[in-house]
Tab-separated table of C-alpha atoms in Angstrom:
chain	number	residue	atom	x	y	z
A	1	MET	CA	69.930	-59.164	79.505
A	2	ASN	CA	73.209	-59.631	81.319
A	3	ASN	CA	75.871	-57.231	79.960
A	4	ASN	CA	73.128	-55.512	77.888
A	5	TYR	CA	73.898	-57.413	74.683
A	6	GLN	CA	70.359	-58.726	74.224
A	7	THR	CA	67.551	-56.791	72.585
A	8	PHE	CA	64.631	-55.546	74.671
A	9	SER	CA	61.261	-53.909	74.122
A	10	TYR	CA	59.393	-51.035	75.740
A	11	SER	CA	57.034	-53.503	77.437
A	12	GLN	CA	60.032	-55.325	78.922
A	13	VAL	CA	61.299	-52.016	80.325
A	14	LEU	CA	57.945	-51.507	82.055
A	15	ASP	CA	58.060	-55.025	83.461
A	16	ALA	CA	61.671	-54.660	84.642
A	17	PHE	CA	60.963	-51.471	86.605
A	18	SER	CA	57.807	-52.989	88.076
A	19	LYS	CA	59.775	-55.962	89.401
A	20	LEU	CA	62.612	-53.739	90.613
A	21	ASN	CA	60.139	-51.550	92.483
A	22	GLN	CA	59.058	-54.590	94.492
A	23	LEU	CA	62.630	-55.358	95.523
A	24	VAL	CA	63.874	-51.970	96.731
A	25	PRO	CA	62.780	-50.256	99.994
A	26	PHE	CA	61.626	-47.089	98.219
A	27	ASN	CA	59.486	-46.012	95.281
A	28	ILE	CA	61.741	-46.618	92.282
A	29	TYR	CA	59.615	-44.384	90.067
A	30	GLU	CA	60.351	-41.357	92.255
A	31	ALA	CA	64.125	-41.873	92.126
A	32	VAL	CA	65.946	-38.939	90.542
A	33	VAL	CA	67.873	-39.640	87.333
A	34	THR	CA	71.174	-37.746	87.078
A	35	ARG	CA	72.828	-39.751	84.302
A	36	LEU	CA	71.491	-41.865	81.487
A	37	ALA	CA	72.735	-44.261	78.800
A	38	VAL	CA	70.635	-45.037	75.731
A	39	GLY	CA	71.851	-47.738	73.386
A	40	VAL	CA	71.108	-50.448	70.865
A	41	VAL	CA	72.818	-53.696	69.848
A	42	ILE	CA	72.821	-55.265	66.388
A	43	GLU	CA	74.570	-58.218	64.789
A	44	GLU	CA	77.297	-56.588	62.688
A	45	ASP	CA	81.050	-56.249	62.178
A	46	ALA	CA	81.709	-53.747	64.979
A	47	GLN	CA	85.294	-52.952	64.050
A	48	LYS	CA	84.397	-52.055	60.471
A	49	ALA	CA	81.496	-49.897	61.675
A	50	TYR	CA	83.343	-47.827	64.277
A	51	ASN	CA	86.563	-47.639	62.233
A	52	GLU	CA	84.666	-45.617	59.649
A	53	TRP	CA	83.746	-42.932	62.186
A	54	LYS	CA	85.733	-39.802	61.334
A	55	PHE	CA	84.180	-36.694	62.910
A	56	TYR	CA	81.210	-35.555	64.942
A	57	MET	CA	80.644	-31.802	65.247
A	58	GLY	CA	84.211	-31.324	64.031
A	59	LYS	CA	85.735	-33.628	66.645
A	60	PRO	CA	87.525	-36.910	65.893
A	61	PRO	CA	86.717	-40.023	67.962
A	62	LYS	CA	89.028	-41.466	70.585
A	63	PRO	CA	89.778	-45.192	70.821
A	64	MET	CA	88.241	-47.300	73.595
A	65	TYR	CA	90.530	-49.840	75.249
A	66	GLU	CA	89.966	-53.094	77.101
A	67	LYS	CA	92.955	-55.213	78.146
A	68	ASN	CA	95.269	-53.047	76.012
A	69	LYS	CA	93.196	-53.708	72.903
A	70	ILE	CA	91.165	-51.163	70.956
A	71	TYR	CA	87.584	-52.393	70.855
A	72	GLY	CA	85.604	-49.241	70.061
A	73	SER	CA	85.438	-45.507	69.341
A	74	LYS	CA	84.123	-42.672	71.479
A	75	PHE	CA	83.306	-38.995	70.973
A	76	HIS	CA	83.815	-36.864	74.104
A	77	LEU	CA	81.448	-33.888	74.189
A	78	ASN	CA	80.066	-31.506	76.796
A	79	ASP	CA	77.765	-33.448	79.141
A	80	TYR	CA	77.636	-36.585	76.975
A	81	TYR	CA	79.505	-39.285	75.044
A	82	ILE	CA	78.707	-41.031	71.789
A	83	LYS	CA	80.336	-44.428	71.532
A	84	ALA	CA	80.339	-47.659	69.565
A	85	TYR	CA	82.166	-50.855	70.340
A	86	ASP	CA	82.560	-54.594	69.913
A	87	LYS	CA	79.973	-55.929	72.355
A	88	THR	CA	81.040	-59.535	71.750
A	89	PHE	CA	84.601	-58.742	72.847
A	90	GLN	CA	83.487	-56.692	75.849
A	91	ALA	CA	81.061	-59.347	77.107
A	92	GLN	CA	83.804	-61.968	76.934
A	93	CYS	CA	86.353	-59.771	78.737
A	94	LYS	CA	84.119	-58.449	81.512
A	95	ASP	CA	81.671	-61.265	82.203
A	96	LYS	CA	83.172	-64.295	80.434
A	97	ILE	CA	80.071	-64.474	78.249
A	98	ASN	CA	80.619	-66.113	74.872
A	99	ILE	CA	78.000	-64.571	72.602
A	100	GLY	CA	79.255	-66.483	69.582
A	101	LYS	CA	78.205	-63.788	67.108
A	102	PRO	CA	79.673	-60.410	66.061
A	103	TYR	CA	77.662	-57.819	68.008
A	104	PHE	CA	77.961	-54.062	67.590
A	105	ARG	CA	76.703	-51.708	70.315
A	106	TYR	CA	76.032	-48.033	69.717
A	107	GLU	CA	75.045	-45.740	72.573
A	108	ILE	CA	74.793	-42.231	73.946
A	109	GLU	CA	75.641	-41.686	77.593
A	110	GLY	CA	75.323	-38.395	79.395
A	111	LYS	CA	74.000	-36.196	82.141
A	112	THR	CA	70.256	-35.619	82.169
A	113	LYS	CA	70.798	-31.949	81.348
A	114	PHE	CA	71.994	-33.036	77.886
A	115	PHE	CA	68.771	-34.950	77.268
A	116	ASN	CA	66.753	-32.049	78.699
A	117	ASN	CA	68.431	-29.189	76.813
A	118	LYS	CA	66.544	-26.983	74.341
A	119	THR	CA	67.498	-29.154	71.381
A	120	ASN	CA	66.524	-32.538	72.843
A	121	ASN	CA	63.858	-31.401	75.322
A	122	VAL	CA	63.046	-34.918	76.567
A	123	GLY	CA	62.162	-33.964	80.129
A	124	ILE	CA	63.873	-36.645	82.226
A	125	THR	CA	63.775	-35.988	85.981
A	126	THR	CA	62.764	-39.246	87.650
A	127	VAL	CA	62.588	-42.923	86.688
A	128	ALA	CA	58.887	-42.428	85.964
A	129	ASP	CA	59.905	-40.274	83.000
A	130	LEU	CA	61.896	-43.159	81.518
A	131	ILE	CA	58.743	-45.222	81.048
A	132	ASP	CA	56.693	-42.400	79.575
A	133	LYS	CA	56.063	-43.606	75.992
A	134	ILE	CA	56.428	-40.143	74.455
A	135	LYS	CA	59.727	-39.507	76.256
A	136	TYR	CA	60.913	-43.026	75.442
A	137	LYS	CA	60.330	-42.237	71.757
A	138	LYS	CA	62.254	-38.964	72.081
A	139	LEU	CA	65.233	-40.890	73.453
A	140	CYS	CA	64.984	-43.309	70.523
A	141	ASP	CA	64.911	-40.396	68.079
A	142	ILE	CA	67.993	-38.805	69.659
A	143	LEU	CA	69.864	-42.094	69.381
A	144	ILE	CA	69.260	-42.618	65.668
A	145	ASN	CA	69.443	-38.938	64.662
A	146	ARG	CA	72.855	-38.487	66.271
A	147	TYR	CA	74.162	-41.541	64.434
A	148	GLN	CA	73.216	-39.911	61.143
A	149	LYS	CA	75.246	-36.814	62.064
A	150	ILE	CA	78.484	-38.763	62.494
A	151	GLU	CA	80.792	-38.265	59.512
A	152	LYS	CA	81.921	-41.634	58.212
A	153	GLU	CA	84.591	-42.596	55.747
A	154	ALA	CA	85.520	-45.882	54.093
A	155	GLN	CA	88.841	-47.406	55.083
A	156	VAL	CA	91.750	-47.710	52.662
A	157	ASP	CA	93.426	-51.073	52.098
A	158	LEU	CA	96.888	-50.023	53.300
A	159	SER	CA	98.539	-53.140	51.899
A	160	LYS	CA	97.989	-51.771	48.385
A	161	LEU	CA	99.549	-48.348	49.017
A	162	THR	CA	103.089	-47.078	48.615
A	163	ILE	CA	104.921	-45.850	51.714
A	164	LYS	CA	104.339	-42.242	50.587
A	165	GLU	CA	100.614	-42.852	50.162
A	166	LYS	CA	100.426	-44.496	53.590
A	167	ARG	CA	102.035	-41.439	55.172
A	168	ILE	CA	99.583	-39.142	53.414
A	169	VAL	CA	96.601	-41.218	54.545
A	170	ALA	CA	97.961	-41.244	58.106
A	171	SER	CA	98.467	-37.472	58.218
A	172	MET	CA	95.106	-36.672	56.623
A	173	SER	CA	93.277	-39.067	58.930
A	174	ASP	CA	94.666	-37.486	62.089
A	175	PHE	CA	92.769	-34.269	62.816
A	176	LYS	CA	95.545	-32.486	64.730
A	177	ILE	CA	98.267	-33.375	62.227
A	178	LYS	CA	96.050	-32.462	59.281
A	179	GLU	CA	95.257	-29.049	60.779
A	180	SER	CA	98.906	-28.433	61.607
A	181	ILE	CA	99.961	-29.149	58.013
A	182	ARG	CA	97.135	-27.011	56.653
A	183	LYS	CA	98.118	-24.003	58.767
A	184	GLN	CA	101.913	-24.277	58.692
A	185	HIS	CA	102.502	-25.861	55.276
A	186	PRO	CA	99.547	-24.842	53.075
A	187	HIS	CA	101.281	-25.694	49.784
A	188	THR	CA	102.142	-29.222	50.955
A	189	TYR	CA	98.662	-29.614	52.415
A	190	LYS	CA	97.015	-28.682	49.113
A	191	LYS	CA	99.190	-31.088	47.128
A	192	GLU	CA	98.833	-34.020	49.531
A	193	ARG	CA	95.115	-33.478	49.979
A	194	LYS	CA	94.648	-33.941	46.222
A	195	ILE	CA	96.459	-37.278	46.441
A	196	TYR	CA	94.394	-38.264	49.477
A	197	LEU	CA	91.093	-37.380	47.809
A	198	LYS	CA	92.092	-39.358	44.722
A	199	LEU	CA	92.783	-42.407	46.892
A	200	MET	CA	89.438	-42.019	48.645
A	201	ARG	CA	87.402	-41.319	45.531
A	202	ASP	CA	87.143	-44.933	44.482
A	203	LEU	CA	86.104	-46.085	47.929
A	204	ASP	CA	82.397	-46.362	48.593
A	205	ASN	CA	81.056	-47.294	52.020
A	206	THR	CA	77.476	-46.245	51.253
A	207	ASP	CA	76.039	-49.763	51.079
A	208	PHE	CA	77.687	-50.840	54.326
A	209	GLN	CA	76.708	-47.721	56.265
A	210	ASN	CA	73.161	-47.877	54.911
A	211	LYS	CA	72.972	-51.473	56.106
A	212	VAL	CA	74.217	-50.526	59.584
A	213	PHE	CA	71.783	-47.614	59.809
A	214	TYR	CA	68.900	-49.820	58.675
A	215	LYS	CA	69.702	-52.438	61.319
A	216	LEU	CA	70.040	-49.828	64.072
A	217	ASN	CA	66.808	-48.083	63.140
A	218	THR	CA	64.906	-51.352	62.753
A	219	GLN	CA	66.021	-52.496	66.202
A	220	ILE	CA	65.161	-49.140	67.784
A	221	GLN	CA	61.694	-49.075	66.223
A	222	SER	CA	61.113	-52.672	67.287
A	223	SER	CA	61.973	-51.773	70.880
A	224	LEU	CA	59.628	-48.793	70.763
A	225	ASN	CA	56.659	-50.634	69.280
A	226	ASN	CA	56.712	-53.857	71.313
């Protein structure tokens, strides 16, 4: 599982901690967890998947960089991150691992207080909690439920647009610019938004996003039940 690009099951998690406990000079199960990352990897076009992320709880994603190249998207929130990236590219850059297939990784990383808040209520304090089957399932549920809450939007083929249409798409796709136009130039905003919505109306990313969600959920359920 080097560079966490391979799939794993709940039983493998149990086995991994059991072996680790034999190698360290303390009881691994009593170790306090202060930060946690929960993620899943599927075979999919990562760039297409994360490029369609638009907003989460009203916030736009920020690009993730590796060697001056954008390879993912990330939402910065209080106490946690939601991110997705090209795992194939990252594995090659960081560990010189050639996966040979297009892999997409989606994950949530955060402080334990995020996973233990009133909404999530997982109850993670020590490593022992990570191998509790009920709590493991709660983490799986958080992972897939948060993905559903991300607003996604199909990408326009810019090569087919006029320069004016490209500028409108650019301004409407940037949250800060869009809000600035809306507040300071409401008439222009209303007119250009109509053009933007017309351009987007014929785009349909439902099939692709349904496929991505199905793959993510299938992999998560497989990990939970094996």
